[in-house]
Amino acid sequence: MRAILVGIATSALVAPALIARRAPEVPRAIAAKVVRPQRVVAASEVPAVEPVELQDLTPADARLFNAAIPFVRGPRPAARPFLFAGDETERSRATDCLAAAAWYEAGDDPVGERAVVQVVLNRLRHPAFPKTVCGVVFQGQERSTGCQFTFTCDGALTRRPSEPAWERARQIATKAMNGEVFSKIGYATHYHTDWVVPYWSASLDKLAEVNTHLFFRWTGWWGTPAAFRRVVSSDEPVIAKLGAISPVHRLGGALDEAAVAVAAAGPGSAGAPLATSAVAGEPDSFTALLTAGAPESYAAIAKAACGQRPKCKFLGWTDRTMLPGGTPMTPVQMASMSFSYLRDKDAGLERELWNCREFPRTGPGLCMRRQAFPAPAPSATPALRGPGALDGVRRREEPNGAPAPGALL
């Protein structure tokens, strides 16, 4: 994990063996540099979440100070399972935000990634933090320093995970949103590496250690299970910073811009899509559920979704039941498609097509071809044959020598 607040270095995080020991004394010279923690917040007020600031200690002194903080005594219950309740688009956004926190904070290390993911979900259910997964992860992203998860504001997003690493992070995030719990860190809402000392660390309960990283929960009532019962929101925001690695955030941002443009076009422009998703395995192809009104806006929405891509395919339906849902399209789904946009700059192709049975168009090249369903295959039952030719019966022939059909002499 990374070094600050919620940060776990990229080295593998392996839980150390538990050894009974007495915390060492902190040298007076080091203790004198540390600003003492603030009071324990009463249950009647929500604790403040402040930007990360570090005590003025060298890494060696920080390790001595951290080692002197004892682990909390008493119960350390595991967090309750979390179950995400949004639709597929919202789930995809949340999954990618959670996976980004896992990979950028912990590297390609499953143990560290599970720890980060659990902290995010703990924060999600605590009233001191935002109500969405993406809101928790990117809290404070607008700051140059002091964001809650350092990768969101320190330039780390310019790095890209490998495809296998990204897929592992998404799998860990998916399991957590489906109820898997990393019980070791309980209800921890904060963590840091052992070579730094944030101002808040000594005011919290030290719960667990995962390799070189320490996990904390709030002291008093705000660190108990009863405090983690806030109703969360599934209205996951689009995070433009994730667009480079997350199609659902890249596409979502473009569609939000398109919706604004459509709304600004004037009254009755109700063409903004209701739901959109990238086609699995085809990063430049998208499907969308469109509103039935104002088909004139569909082309603008498609172009905004495709952005600057030289090749792009955008397919839209107004009938929710006909959306492919990640599976190959059936002939019926193809026939019910309401709008399509195709672009191939290398071939000089850019085409907008409407289902003219649903939205009558005038002018050449605007209507989709009607989908013809294949005729059923002929039956394998052999055809019945009549009696063979009768001896002694001569057929009348046409002038060209061919027998006249049905003519017997």
C-alpha positions as a LaTeX table, in Angstrom:
\begin{tabular}{lrrr}
\hline
Residue & $x$ (\AA) & $y$ (\AA) & $z$ (\AA) \\
\hline
Met1 & 0.00 & 0.00 & 0.00 \\
Arg2 & 1.05 & 3.59 & $-0.29$ \\
Ala3 & 2.62 & 5.65 & 2.42 \\
Ile4 & $-0.05$ & 8.14 & 3.46 \\
Leu5 & $-3.40$ & 7.66 & 5.21 \\
Val6 & $-4.80$ & 4.88 & 3.19 \\
Gly7 & $-1.65$ & 3.65 & 1.56 \\
Ile8 & $-0.12$ & 0.21 & 1.31 \\
Ala9 & 3.17 & $-0.33$ & $-0.53$ \\
Thr10 & 3.46 & $-2.60$ & $-3.53$ \\
Ser11 & 5.38 & $-5.28$ & $-1.66$ \\
Ala12 & 3.40 & $-8.39$ & $-0.69$ \\
Leu13 & 1.46 & $-8.00$ & 2.52 \\
Val14 & 1.70 & $-11.09$ & 4.69 \\
Ala15 & 0.14 & $-11.23$ & 8.12 \\
Pro16 & 2.94 & $-11.67$ & 10.68 \\
Ala17 & 2.80 & $-14.24$ & 13.45 \\
Leu18 & 1.32 & $-12.89$ & 16.67 \\
Ile19 & 3.99 & $-12.43$ & 19.31 \\
Ala20 & 3.20 & $-11.28$ & 22.84 \\
Arg21 & 5.46 & $-8.35$ & 23.60 \\
Arg22 & 5.49 & $-5.11$ & 25.50 \\
Ala23 & 5.41 & $-1.90$ & 23.47 \\
Pro24 & 8.75 & $-0.13$ & 23.63 \\
Glu25 & 9.11 & 3.22 & 25.31 \\
Val26 & 9.20 & 6.21 & 22.98 \\
Pro27 & 12.35 & 8.28 & 23.41 \\
Arg28 & 11.56 & 11.69 & 24.91 \\
Ala29 & 13.13 & 13.51 & 21.99 \\
Ile30 & 10.74 & 11.78 & 19.61 \\
Ala31 & 7.69 & 12.12 & 21.86 \\
Ala32 & 8.33 & 15.87 & 22.17 \\
Lys33 & 7.89 & 16.30 & 18.40 \\
Val34 & 4.48 & 14.65 & 18.31 \\
Val35 & 1.35 & 16.74 & 18.60 \\
Arg36 & $-1.03$ & 14.99 & 20.97 \\
Pro37 & $-4.38$ & 13.72 & 19.68 \\
Gln38 & $-7.60$ & 15.61 & 20.02 \\
Arg39 & $-10.46$ & 14.52 & 22.26 \\
Val40 & $-12.61$ & 11.47 & 21.64 \\
Val41 & $-15.64$ & 12.60 & 19.65 \\
Ala42 & $-18.98$ & 12.11 & 21.42 \\
Ala43 & $-21.70$ & 10.01 & 19.82 \\
Ser44 & $-23.85$ & 13.12 & 19.40 \\
Glu45 & $-21.54$ & 14.63 & 16.75 \\
Val46 & $-20.02$ & 13.12 & 13.61 \\
Pro47 & $-16.21$ & 13.11 & 13.64 \\
Ala48 & $-14.47$ & 15.32 & 11.10 \\
Val49 & $-12.46$ & 13.82 & 8.25 \\
Glu50 & $-9.40$ & 16.00 & 7.77 \\
Pro51 & $-6.76$ & 16.12 & 5.04 \\
Val52 & $-3.71$ & 13.98 & 5.76 \\
Glu53 & $-0.86$ & 15.75 & 7.51 \\
Leu54 & 2.22 & 14.02 & 8.90 \\
Gln55 & 4.12 & 14.52 & 12.12 \\
Asp56 & 7.63 & 15.89 & 11.63 \\
Leu57 & 9.52 & 12.63 & 12.17 \\
Thr58 & 12.15 & 10.76 & 10.22 \\
Pro59 & 11.17 & 7.28 & 8.99 \\
Ala60 & 13.30 & 5.67 & 11.71 \\
Asp61 & 11.74 & 7.81 & 14.46 \\
Ala62 & 8.27 & 7.17 & 13.04 \\
Arg63 & 8.80 & 3.42 & 13.30 \\
Leu64 & 9.82 & 3.76 & 16.96 \\
Phe65 & 6.76 & 5.87 & 17.71 \\
Asn66 & 4.35 & 3.54 & 15.88 \\
Ala67 & 5.77 & 0.49 & 17.60 \\
Ala68 & 5.04 & 2.12 & 20.98 \\
Ile69 & 1.31 & 2.46 & 20.22 \\
Pro70 & $-0.36$ & $-0.68$ & 21.67 \\
Phe71 & $-3.07$ & $-2.61$ & 19.86 \\
Val72 & $-6.52$ & $-2.00$ & 21.27 \\
Arg73 & $-7.75$ & $-4.49$ & 23.85 \\
Gly74 & $-11.15$ & $-6.07$ & 23.86 \\
Pro75 & $-13.40$ & $-7.19$ & 20.99 \\
Arg76 & $-12.32$ & $-6.64$ & 17.40 \\
Pro77 & $-15.41$ & $-7.80$ & 15.47 \\
Ala78 & $-15.29$ & $-8.37$ & 11.75 \\
Ala79 & $-17.31$ & $-6.01$ & 9.58 \\
Arg80 & $-20.72$ & $-7.09$ & 8.37 \\
Pro81 & $-20.95$ & $-8.29$ & 4.74 \\
Phe82 & $-21.73$ & $-5.57$ & 2.24 \\
Leu83 & $-24.11$ & $-6.14$ & $-0.69$ \\
Phe84 & $-24.26$ & $-3.60$ & $-3.52$ \\
Ala85 & $-27.82$ & $-2.80$ & $-4.59$ \\
Gly86 & $-27.47$ & $-0.65$ & $-7.74$ \\
Asp87 & $-28.07$ & $-1.46$ & $-11.39$ \\
Glu88 & $-25.39$ & $-2.86$ & $-13.71$ \\
Thr89 & $-24.06$ & 0.54 & $-14.79$ \\
Glu90 & $-23.77$ & 1.75 & $-11.19$ \\
Arg91 & $-22.21$ & $-1.57$ & $-10.15$ \\
Ser92 & $-19.61$ & $-1.29$ & $-12.90$ \\
Arg93 & $-18.66$ & 2.22 & $-11.82$ \\
Ala94 & $-18.39$ & 1.18 & $-8.17$ \\
Thr95 & $-16.37$ & $-1.92$ & $-9.07$ \\
Asp96 & $-13.82$ & 0.07 & $-11.04$ \\
Cys97 & $-13.46$ & 2.71 & $-8.32$ \\
Leu98 & $-12.92$ & $-0.02$ & $-5.73$ \\
Ala99 & $-10.49$ & $-1.89$ & $-7.98$ \\
Ala100 & $-8.54$ & 1.30 & $-8.63$ \\
Ala101 & $-8.17$ & 1.91 & $-4.89$ \\
Ala102 & $-7.01$ & $-1.67$ & $-4.42$ \\
Trp103 & $-4.41$ & $-1.69$ & $-7.19$ \\
Tyr104 & $-3.02$ & 1.83 & $-6.85$ \\
Glu105 & $-2.81$ & 1.56 & $-3.08$ \\
Ala106 & $-1.68$ & $-2.05$ & $-2.69$ \\
Gly107 & $-0.13$ & $-2.98$ & $-6.02$ \\
Asp108 & $-0.69$ & $-6.42$ & $-7.45$ \\
Asp109 & $-0.93$ & $-8.05$ & $-4.00$ \\
Pro110 & $-4.24$ & $-9.80$ & $-3.17$ \\
Val111 & $-3.86$ & $-9.50$ & 0.63 \\
Gly112 & $-3.13$ & $-5.80$ & 0.51 \\
Glu113 & $-5.89$ & $-5.23$ & $-2.02$ \\
Arg114 & $-8.43$ & $-6.98$ & 0.19 \\
Ala115 & $-7.39$ & $-4.77$ & 3.10 \\
Val116 & $-7.83$ & $-1.57$ & 1.07 \\
Val117 & $-11.20$ & $-2.68$ & $-0.26$ \\
Gln118 & $-12.45$ & $-3.43$ & 3.24 \\
Val119 & $-11.40$ & 0.01 & 4.47 \\
Val120 & $-13.28$ & 1.64 & 1.59 \\
Leu121 & $-16.47$ & $-0.30$ & 2.33 \\
Asn122 & $-16.14$ & 0.44 & 6.05 \\
Arg123 & $-15.95$ & 4.14 & 5.25 \\
Leu124 & $-18.90$ & 3.83 & 2.89 \\
Arg125 & $-21.16$ & 2.72 & 5.76 \\
His126 & $-19.86$ & 5.32 & 8.23 \\
Pro127 & $-21.69$ & 8.69 & 8.33 \\
Ala128 & $-18.41$ & 10.64 & 8.40 \\
Phe129 & $-17.69$ & 9.73 & 4.76 \\
Pro130 & $-19.42$ & 10.02 & 1.35 \\
Lys131 & $-22.35$ & 7.73 & 0.53 \\
Thr132 & $-20.99$ & 6.12 & $-2.64$ \\
Val133 & $-18.01$ & 3.87 & $-3.34$ \\
Cys134 & $-16.52$ & 6.29 & $-5.86$ \\
Gly135 & $-17.22$ & 9.20 & $-3.54$ \\
Val136 & $-15.25$ & 7.53 & $-0.73$ \\
Val137 & $-12.30$ & 6.61 & $-2.94$ \\
Phe138 & $-12.01$ & 10.00 & $-4.61$ \\
Gln139 & $-12.81$ & 12.16 & $-1.57$ \\
Gly140 & $-10.53$ & 15.19 & $-1.72$ \\
Gln141 & $-9.31$ & 14.43 & $-5.25$ \\
Glu142 & $-9.50$ & 18.13 & $-6.08$ \\
Arg143 & $-6.63$ & 18.86 & $-3.70$ \\
Ser144 & $-3.01$ & 18.78 & $-4.87$ \\
Thr145 & $-2.15$ & 17.14 & $-1.54$ \\
Gly146 & $-4.21$ & 15.87 & 1.36 \\
Cys147 & $-6.70$ & 13.74 & $-0.57$ \\
Gln148 & $-7.99$ & 10.77 & 1.39 \\
Phe149 & $-6.44$ & 8.14 & $-0.91$ \\
Thr150 & $-3.15$ & 9.52 & $-2.15$ \\
Phe151 & $-3.23$ & 7.98 & $-5.62$ \\
Thr152 & $-6.19$ & 10.24 & $-6.51$ \\
Cys153 & $-4.17$ & 13.46 & $-6.27$ \\
Asp154 & $-0.45$ & 12.65 & $-6.51$ \\
Gly155 & $-0.21$ & 11.79 & $-10.20$ \\
Ala156 & $-0.17$ & 8.01 & $-9.71$ \\
Leu157 & $-3.09$ & 7.58 & $-12.13$ \\
Thr158 & $-0.72$ & 8.15 & $-15.03$ \\
Arg159 & 0.48 & 4.58 & $-14.44$ \\
Arg160 & $-1.62$ & 1.75 & $-15.87$ \\
Pro161 & $-2.10$ & $-1.70$ & $-14.35$ \\
Ser162 & $-1.48$ & $-4.68$ & $-16.60$ \\
Glu163 & $-4.59$ & $-6.41$ & $-17.89$ \\
Pro164 & $-4.18$ & $-9.45$ & $-15.57$ \\
Ala165 & $-3.50$ & $-7.20$ & $-12.55$ \\
Trp166 & $-6.53$ & $-5.05$ & $-13.31$ \\
Glu167 & $-8.74$ & $-8.11$ & $-13.70$ \\
Arg168 & $-7.56$ & $-9.51$ & $-10.33$ \\
Ala169 & $-8.30$ & $-6.18$ & $-8.63$ \\
Arg170 & $-11.78$ & $-6.13$ & $-10.18$ \\
Gln171 & $-12.43$ & $-9.70$ & $-9.01$ \\
Ile172 & $-11.46$ & $-8.77$ & $-5.45$ \\
Ala173 & $-13.71$ & $-5.71$ & $-5.61$ \\
Thr174 & $-16.59$ & $-7.76$ & $-7.01$ \\
Lys175 & $-16.33$ & $-10.36$ & $-4.25$ \\
Ala176 & $-16.33$ & $-7.65$ & $-1.58$ \\
Met177 & $-19.44$ & $-6.02$ & $-3.06$ \\
Asn178 & $-21.09$ & $-9.43$ & $-3.03$ \\
Gly179 & $-20.52$ & $-9.94$ & 0.69 \\
Glu180 & $-16.94$ & $-11.19$ & 1.15 \\
Val181 & $-15.31$ & $-9.76$ & 4.30 \\
Phe182 & $-11.64$ & $-9.35$ & 5.24 \\
Ser183 & $-12.18$ & $-9.96$ & 8.94 \\
Lys184 & $-8.60$ & $-9.27$ & 10.06 \\
Ile185 & $-8.96$ & $-5.49$ & 9.95 \\
Gly186 & $-12.47$ & $-5.35$ & 11.45 \\
Tyr187 & $-14.05$ & $-1.89$ & 11.27 \\
Ala188 & $-10.84$ & $-0.05$ & 10.38 \\
Thr189 & $-11.40$ & 3.23 & 8.57 \\
His190 & $-7.77$ & 4.45 & 8.46 \\
Tyr191 & $-4.34$ & 3.03 & 7.74 \\
His192 & $-0.78$ & 4.14 & 7.10 \\
Thr193 & 2.71 & 2.74 & 6.64 \\
Asp194 & 4.87 & 2.34 & 9.72 \\
Trp195 & 7.48 & 4.87 & 8.53 \\
Val196 & 5.10 & 7.86 & 8.79 \\
Val197 & 2.94 & 9.21 & 11.62 \\
Pro198 & $-0.23$ & 11.06 & 10.58 \\
Tyr199 & $-1.59$ & 13.53 & 13.10 \\
Trp200 & $-4.68$ & 11.36 & 13.63 \\
Ser201 & $-2.96$ & 8.03 & 14.33 \\
Ala202 & $-2.49$ & 8.35 & 18.09 \\
Ser203 & $-6.14$ & 9.40 & 18.54 \\
Leu204 & $-7.50$ & 6.16 & 17.04 \\
Asp205 & $-7.59$ & 2.54 & 18.14 \\
Lys206 & $-4.82$ & 0.47 & 16.57 \\
Leu207 & $-6.51$ & $-2.69$ & 15.27 \\
Ala208 & $-4.18$ & $-4.68$ & 13.07 \\
Glu209 & $-0.86$ & $-4.86$ & 11.32 \\
Val210 & $-0.44$ & $-6.17$ & 7.78 \\
Asn211 & 3.26 & $-6.35$ & 7.02 \\
Thr212 & 4.47 & $-2.71$ & 7.31 \\
His213 & 1.00 & $-1.18$ & 7.53 \\
Leu214 & $-1.14$ & $-0.33$ & 10.51 \\
Phe215 & $-4.94$ & $-0.21$ & 10.57 \\
Phe216 & $-7.07$ & 1.93 & 12.89 \\
Arg217 & $-10.68$ & 2.57 & 13.88 \\
Trp218 & $-12.17$ & 5.58 & 15.64 \\
Thr219 & $-12.00$ & 5.59 & 19.43 \\
Gly220 & $-15.28$ & 5.51 & 21.35 \\
Trp221 & $-18.76$ & 4.97 & 19.97 \\
Trp222 & $-17.78$ & 5.94 & 16.40 \\
Gly223 & $-15.59$ & 2.86 & 16.15 \\
Thr224 & $-18.27$ & 0.39 & 17.22 \\
Pro225 & $-20.44$ & $-1.69$ & 14.83 \\
Ala226 & $-23.47$ & 0.44 & 15.68 \\
Ala227 & $-21.86$ & 3.45 & 13.97 \\
Phe228 & $-21.56$ & 1.63 & 10.63 \\
Arg229 & $-25.25$ & 1.49 & 9.72 \\
Arg230 & $-25.62$ & 4.49 & 7.42 \\
Val231 & $-27.83$ & 3.90 & 4.36 \\
Val232 & $-25.59$ & 4.14 & 1.31 \\
Ser233 & $-26.40$ & 5.40 & $-2.17$ \\
Ser234 & $-26.05$ & 3.47 & $-5.44$ \\
Asp235 & $-25.96$ & 6.66 & $-7.50$ \\
Glu236 & $-22.29$ & 6.22 & $-8.35$ \\
Pro237 & $-20.69$ & 9.31 & $-9.94$ \\
Val238 & $-18.61$ & 9.28 & $-13.11$ \\
Ile239 & $-14.91$ & 9.73 & $-12.31$ \\
Ala240 & $-13.20$ & 11.27 & $-15.33$ \\
Lys241 & $-9.76$ & 10.43 & $-13.94$ \\
Leu242 & $-10.54$ & 6.73 & $-14.37$ \\
Gly243 & $-11.48$ & 7.07 & $-18.02$ \\
Ala244 & $-8.11$ & 5.75 & $-19.22$ \\
Ile245 & $-8.62$ & 2.32 & $-17.59$ \\
Ser246 & $-12.40$ & 2.16 & $-17.10$ \\
Pro247 & $-14.70$ & 2.23 & $-20.16$ \\
Val248 & $-17.76$ & 2.75 & $-17.99$ \\
His249 & $-16.27$ & 5.96 & $-16.53$ \\
Arg250 & $-14.92$ & 7.12 & $-19.91$ \\
Leu251 & $-18.25$ & 6.47 & $-21.63$ \\
Gly252 & $-20.25$ & 7.79 & $-18.71$ \\
Gly253 & $-18.42$ & 11.11 & $-18.80$ \\
Ala254 & $-19.06$ & 11.51 & $-22.50$ \\
Leu255 & $-22.73$ & 10.68 & $-22.09$ \\
Asp256 & $-23.11$ & 13.12 & $-19.22$ \\
Glu257 & $-21.65$ & 15.83 & $-21.45$ \\
Ala258 & $-24.00$ & 14.80 & $-24.23$ \\
Ala259 & $-26.98$ & 14.93 & $-21.88$ \\
Val260 & $-26.02$ & 18.48 & $-20.90$ \\
Ala261 & $-25.73$ & 19.44 & $-24.56$ \\
Val262 & $-29.09$ & 17.87 & $-25.36$ \\
Ala263 & $-30.74$ & 19.64 & $-22.44$ \\
Ala264 & $-29.23$ & 22.94 & $-23.56$ \\
Ala265 & $-30.62$ & 22.44 & $-27.07$ \\
Gly266 & $-34.07$ & 23.40 & $-25.91$ \\
Pro267 & $-37.32$ & 22.11 & $-24.43$ \\
Gly268 & $-38.34$ & 18.61 & $-25.36$ \\
Ser269 & $-34.80$ & 17.33 & $-25.91$ \\
Ala270 & $-35.32$ & 14.18 & $-23.92$ \\
Gly271 & $-32.82$ & 12.02 & $-25.75$ \\
Ala272 & $-30.26$ & 11.40 & $-23.00$ \\
Pro273 & $-29.64$ & 7.67 & $-22.53$ \\
Leu274 & $-31.06$ & 5.92 & $-19.49$ \\
Ala275 & $-28.29$ & 3.31 & $-19.26$ \\
Thr276 & $-25.11$ & 2.55 & $-21.19$ \\
Ser277 & $-22.44$ & $-0.11$ & $-21.17$ \\
Ala278 & $-19.34$ & $-1.06$ & $-23.11$ \\
Val279 & $-19.43$ & $-4.27$ & $-25.12$ \\
Ala280 & $-17.27$ & $-6.94$ & $-23.48$ \\
Gly281 & $-14.06$ & $-7.47$ & $-25.43$ \\
Glu282 & $-14.83$ & $-4.53$ & $-27.75$ \\
Pro283 & $-13.53$ & $-1.32$ & $-26.13$ \\
Asp284 & $-14.79$ & 0.84 & $-29.01$ \\
Ser285 & $-18.35$ & $-0.55$ & $-29.08$ \\
Phe286 & $-21.22$ & 0.53 & $-26.84$ \\
Thr287 & $-24.86$ & $-0.31$ & $-26.27$ \\
Ala288 & $-27.39$ & 2.08 & $-24.76$ \\
Leu289 & $-30.96$ & 2.25 & $-23.54$ \\
Leu290 & $-32.38$ & 5.44 & $-25.08$ \\
Thr291 & $-35.43$ & 7.46 & $-24.19$ \\
Ala292 & $-38.16$ & 7.22 & $-26.79$ \\
Gly293 & $-38.43$ & 10.98 & $-27.27$ \\
Ala294 & $-36.39$ & 13.29 & $-29.52$ \\
Pro295 & $-34.59$ & 10.82 & $-31.79$ \\
Glu296 & $-32.83$ & 13.81 & $-33.37$ \\
Ser297 & $-30.57$ & 13.88 & $-30.32$ \\
Tyr298 & $-29.33$ & 10.31 & $-30.69$ \\
Ala299 & $-26.54$ & 11.18 & $-33.15$ \\
Ala300 & $-25.09$ & 13.82 & $-30.81$ \\
Ile301 & $-25.18$ & 11.38 & $-27.92$ \\
Ala302 & $-23.44$ & 8.69 & $-29.96$ \\
Lys303 & $-20.71$ & 11.05 & $-31.16$ \\
Ala304 & $-20.07$ & 12.29 & $-27.65$ \\
Ala305 & $-19.82$ & 8.71 & $-26.41$ \\
Cys306 & $-17.36$ & 7.78 & $-29.15$ \\
Gly307 & $-15.23$ & 10.84 & $-28.47$ \\
Gln308 & $-12.08$ & 10.96 & $-30.63$ \\
Arg309 & $-11.95$ & 7.26 & $-31.41$ \\
Pro310 & $-11.09$ & 6.64 & $-35.10$ \\
Lys311 & $-13.35$ & 3.57 & $-35.01$ \\
Cys312 & $-16.53$ & 3.32 & $-32.98$ \\
Lys313 & $-19.89$ & 1.54 & $-32.92$ \\
Phe314 & $-22.84$ & 2.81 & $-30.89$ \\
Leu315 & $-26.09$ & 0.82 & $-30.77$ \\
Gly316 & $-29.27$ & 2.03 & $-29.05$ \\
Trp317 & $-32.65$ & 0.59 & $-28.09$ \\
Thr318 & $-35.75$ & 2.21 & $-26.64$ \\
Asp319 & $-37.09$ & $-1.16$ & $-25.49$ \\
Arg320 & $-35.27$ & $-2.21$ & $-22.30$ \\
Thr321 & $-36.15$ & $-5.86$ & $-22.82$ \\
Met322 & $-34.24$ & $-5.92$ & $-26.11$ \\
Leu323 & $-30.84$ & $-4.78$ & $-24.76$ \\
Pro324 & $-28.24$ & $-7.49$ & $-25.46$ \\
Gly325 & $-26.92$ & $-7.43$ & $-21.88$ \\
Gly326 & $-23.41$ & $-8.55$ & $-22.82$ \\
Thr327 & $-24.56$ & $-11.58$ & $-24.82$ \\
Pro328 & $-24.51$ & $-11.97$ & $-28.62$ \\
Met329 & $-27.47$ & $-10.25$ & $-30.28$ \\
Thr330 & $-30.37$ & $-12.37$ & $-31.45$ \\
Pro331 & $-32.15$ & $-11.63$ & $-34.77$ \\
Val332 & $-35.09$ & $-10.21$ & $-32.81$ \\
Gln333 & $-32.81$ & $-7.82$ & $-30.90$ \\
Met334 & $-31.18$ & $-6.69$ & $-34.13$ \\
Ala335 & $-34.57$ & $-6.06$ & $-35.71$ \\
Ser336 & $-35.74$ & $-4.00$ & $-32.71$ \\
Met337 & $-32.65$ & $-1.75$ & $-32.61$ \\
Ser338 & $-33.75$ & 1.90 & $-32.63$ \\
Phe339 & $-30.56$ & 3.69 & $-33.68$ \\
Ser340 & $-26.98$ & 2.96 & $-34.65$ \\
Tyr341 & $-23.87$ & 5.04 & $-35.29$ \\
Leu342 & $-20.82$ & 3.67 & $-37.10$ \\
Arg343 & $-17.47$ & 5.36 & $-37.60$ \\
Asp344 & $-14.27$ & 4.25 & $-39.36$ \\
Lys345 & $-12.09$ & 7.25 & $-40.17$ \\
Asp346 & $-9.50$ & 5.16 & $-42.05$ \\
Ala347 & $-12.23$ & 3.98 & $-44.42$ \\
Gly348 & $-13.89$ & 7.40 & $-44.58$ \\
Leu349 & $-17.07$ & 5.98 & $-43.02$ \\
Glu350 & $-19.45$ & 7.79 & $-40.67$ \\
Arg351 & $-23.07$ & 6.69 & $-40.70$ \\
Glu352 & $-26.18$ & 7.41 & $-38.62$ \\
Leu353 & $-29.10$ & 5.02 & $-39.06$ \\
Trp354 & $-32.57$ & 4.94 & $-37.53$ \\
Asn355 & $-35.18$ & 2.22 & $-37.29$ \\
Cys356 & $-37.62$ & 3.90 & $-39.67$ \\
Arg357 & $-40.53$ & 1.73 & $-38.56$ \\
Glu358 & $-40.12$ & 3.38 & $-35.16$ \\
Phe359 & $-38.84$ & 6.79 & $-36.27$ \\
Pro360 & $-39.86$ & 7.58 & $-39.89$ \\
Arg361 & $-37.06$ & 9.37 & $-41.76$ \\
Thr362 & $-36.98$ & 11.09 & $-45.13$ \\
Gly363 & $-33.90$ & 11.12 & $-47.29$ \\
Pro364 & $-31.56$ & 8.45 & $-48.63$ \\
Gly365 & $-29.29$ & 6.41 & $-46.36$ \\
Leu366 & $-31.05$ & 7.17 & $-43.06$ \\
Cys367 & $-32.94$ & 3.95 & $-42.45$ \\
Met368 & $-31.64$ & 0.64 & $-41.20$ \\
Arg369 & $-32.20$ & $-2.31$ & $-43.46$ \\
Arg370 & $-35.13$ & $-4.41$ & $-42.41$ \\
Gln371 & $-33.84$ & $-7.56$ & $-40.77$ \\
Ala372 & $-34.88$ & $-10.69$ & $-42.65$ \\
Phe373 & $-35.27$ & $-13.74$ & $-40.51$ \\
Pro374 & $-33.89$ & $-16.93$ & $-42.12$ \\
Ala375 & $-36.52$ & $-19.26$ & $-43.54$ \\
Pro376 & $-36.90$ & $-22.49$ & $-41.62$ \\
Ala377 & $-34.80$ & $-25.34$ & $-42.92$ \\
Pro378 & $-36.72$ & $-27.82$ & $-45.07$ \\
Ser379 & $-38.02$ & $-30.88$ & $-43.34$ \\
Ala380 & $-35.83$ & $-33.94$ & $-43.47$ \\
Thr381 & $-38.89$ & $-36.08$ & $-44.25$ \\
Pro382 & $-38.46$ & $-37.47$ & $-47.76$ \\
Ala383 & $-40.93$ & $-36.13$ & $-50.34$ \\
Leu384 & $-43.67$ & $-38.52$ & $-51.44$ \\
Arg385 & $-43.22$ & $-39.85$ & $-54.94$ \\
Gly386 & $-45.90$ & $-40.97$ & $-57.34$ \\
Pro387 & $-45.85$ & $-44.20$ & $-59.34$ \\
Gly388 & $-43.03$ & $-44.76$ & $-61.75$ \\
Ala389 & $-43.37$ & $-44.37$ & $-65.53$ \\
Leu390 & $-45.90$ & $-46.72$ & $-67.06$ \\
Asp391 & $-44.79$ & $-48.96$ & $-69.85$ \\
Gly392 & $-46.71$ & $-48.36$ & $-73.06$ \\
Val393 & $-47.66$ & $-44.78$ & $-72.18$ \\
Arg394 & $-46.15$ & $-42.06$ & $-74.37$ \\
Arg395 & $-45.86$ & $-38.42$ & $-73.22$ \\
Arg396 & $-46.69$ & $-35.65$ & $-75.63$ \\
Glu397 & $-43.68$ & $-33.52$ & $-76.36$ \\
Glu398 & $-43.36$ & $-29.79$ & $-76.90$ \\
Pro399 & $-41.88$ & $-28.55$ & $-80.18$ \\
Asn400 & $-38.44$ & $-28.36$ & $-78.57$ \\
Gly401 & $-38.59$ & $-32.00$ & $-77.62$ \\
Ala402 & $-39.38$ & $-31.51$ & $-73.95$ \\
Pro403 & $-42.35$ & $-33.39$ & $-72.55$ \\
Ala404 & $-45.38$ & $-31.27$ & $-71.89$ \\
Pro405 & $-46.03$ & $-31.19$ & $-68.15$ \\
Gly406 & $-48.99$ & $-33.30$ & $-67.10$ \\
Ala407 & $-49.81$ & $-34.32$ & $-70.65$ \\
Leu408 & $-50.33$ & $-38.02$ & $-71.18$ \\
Leu409 & $-51.26$ & $-39.65$ & $-74.44$ \\
\hline
\end{tabular}
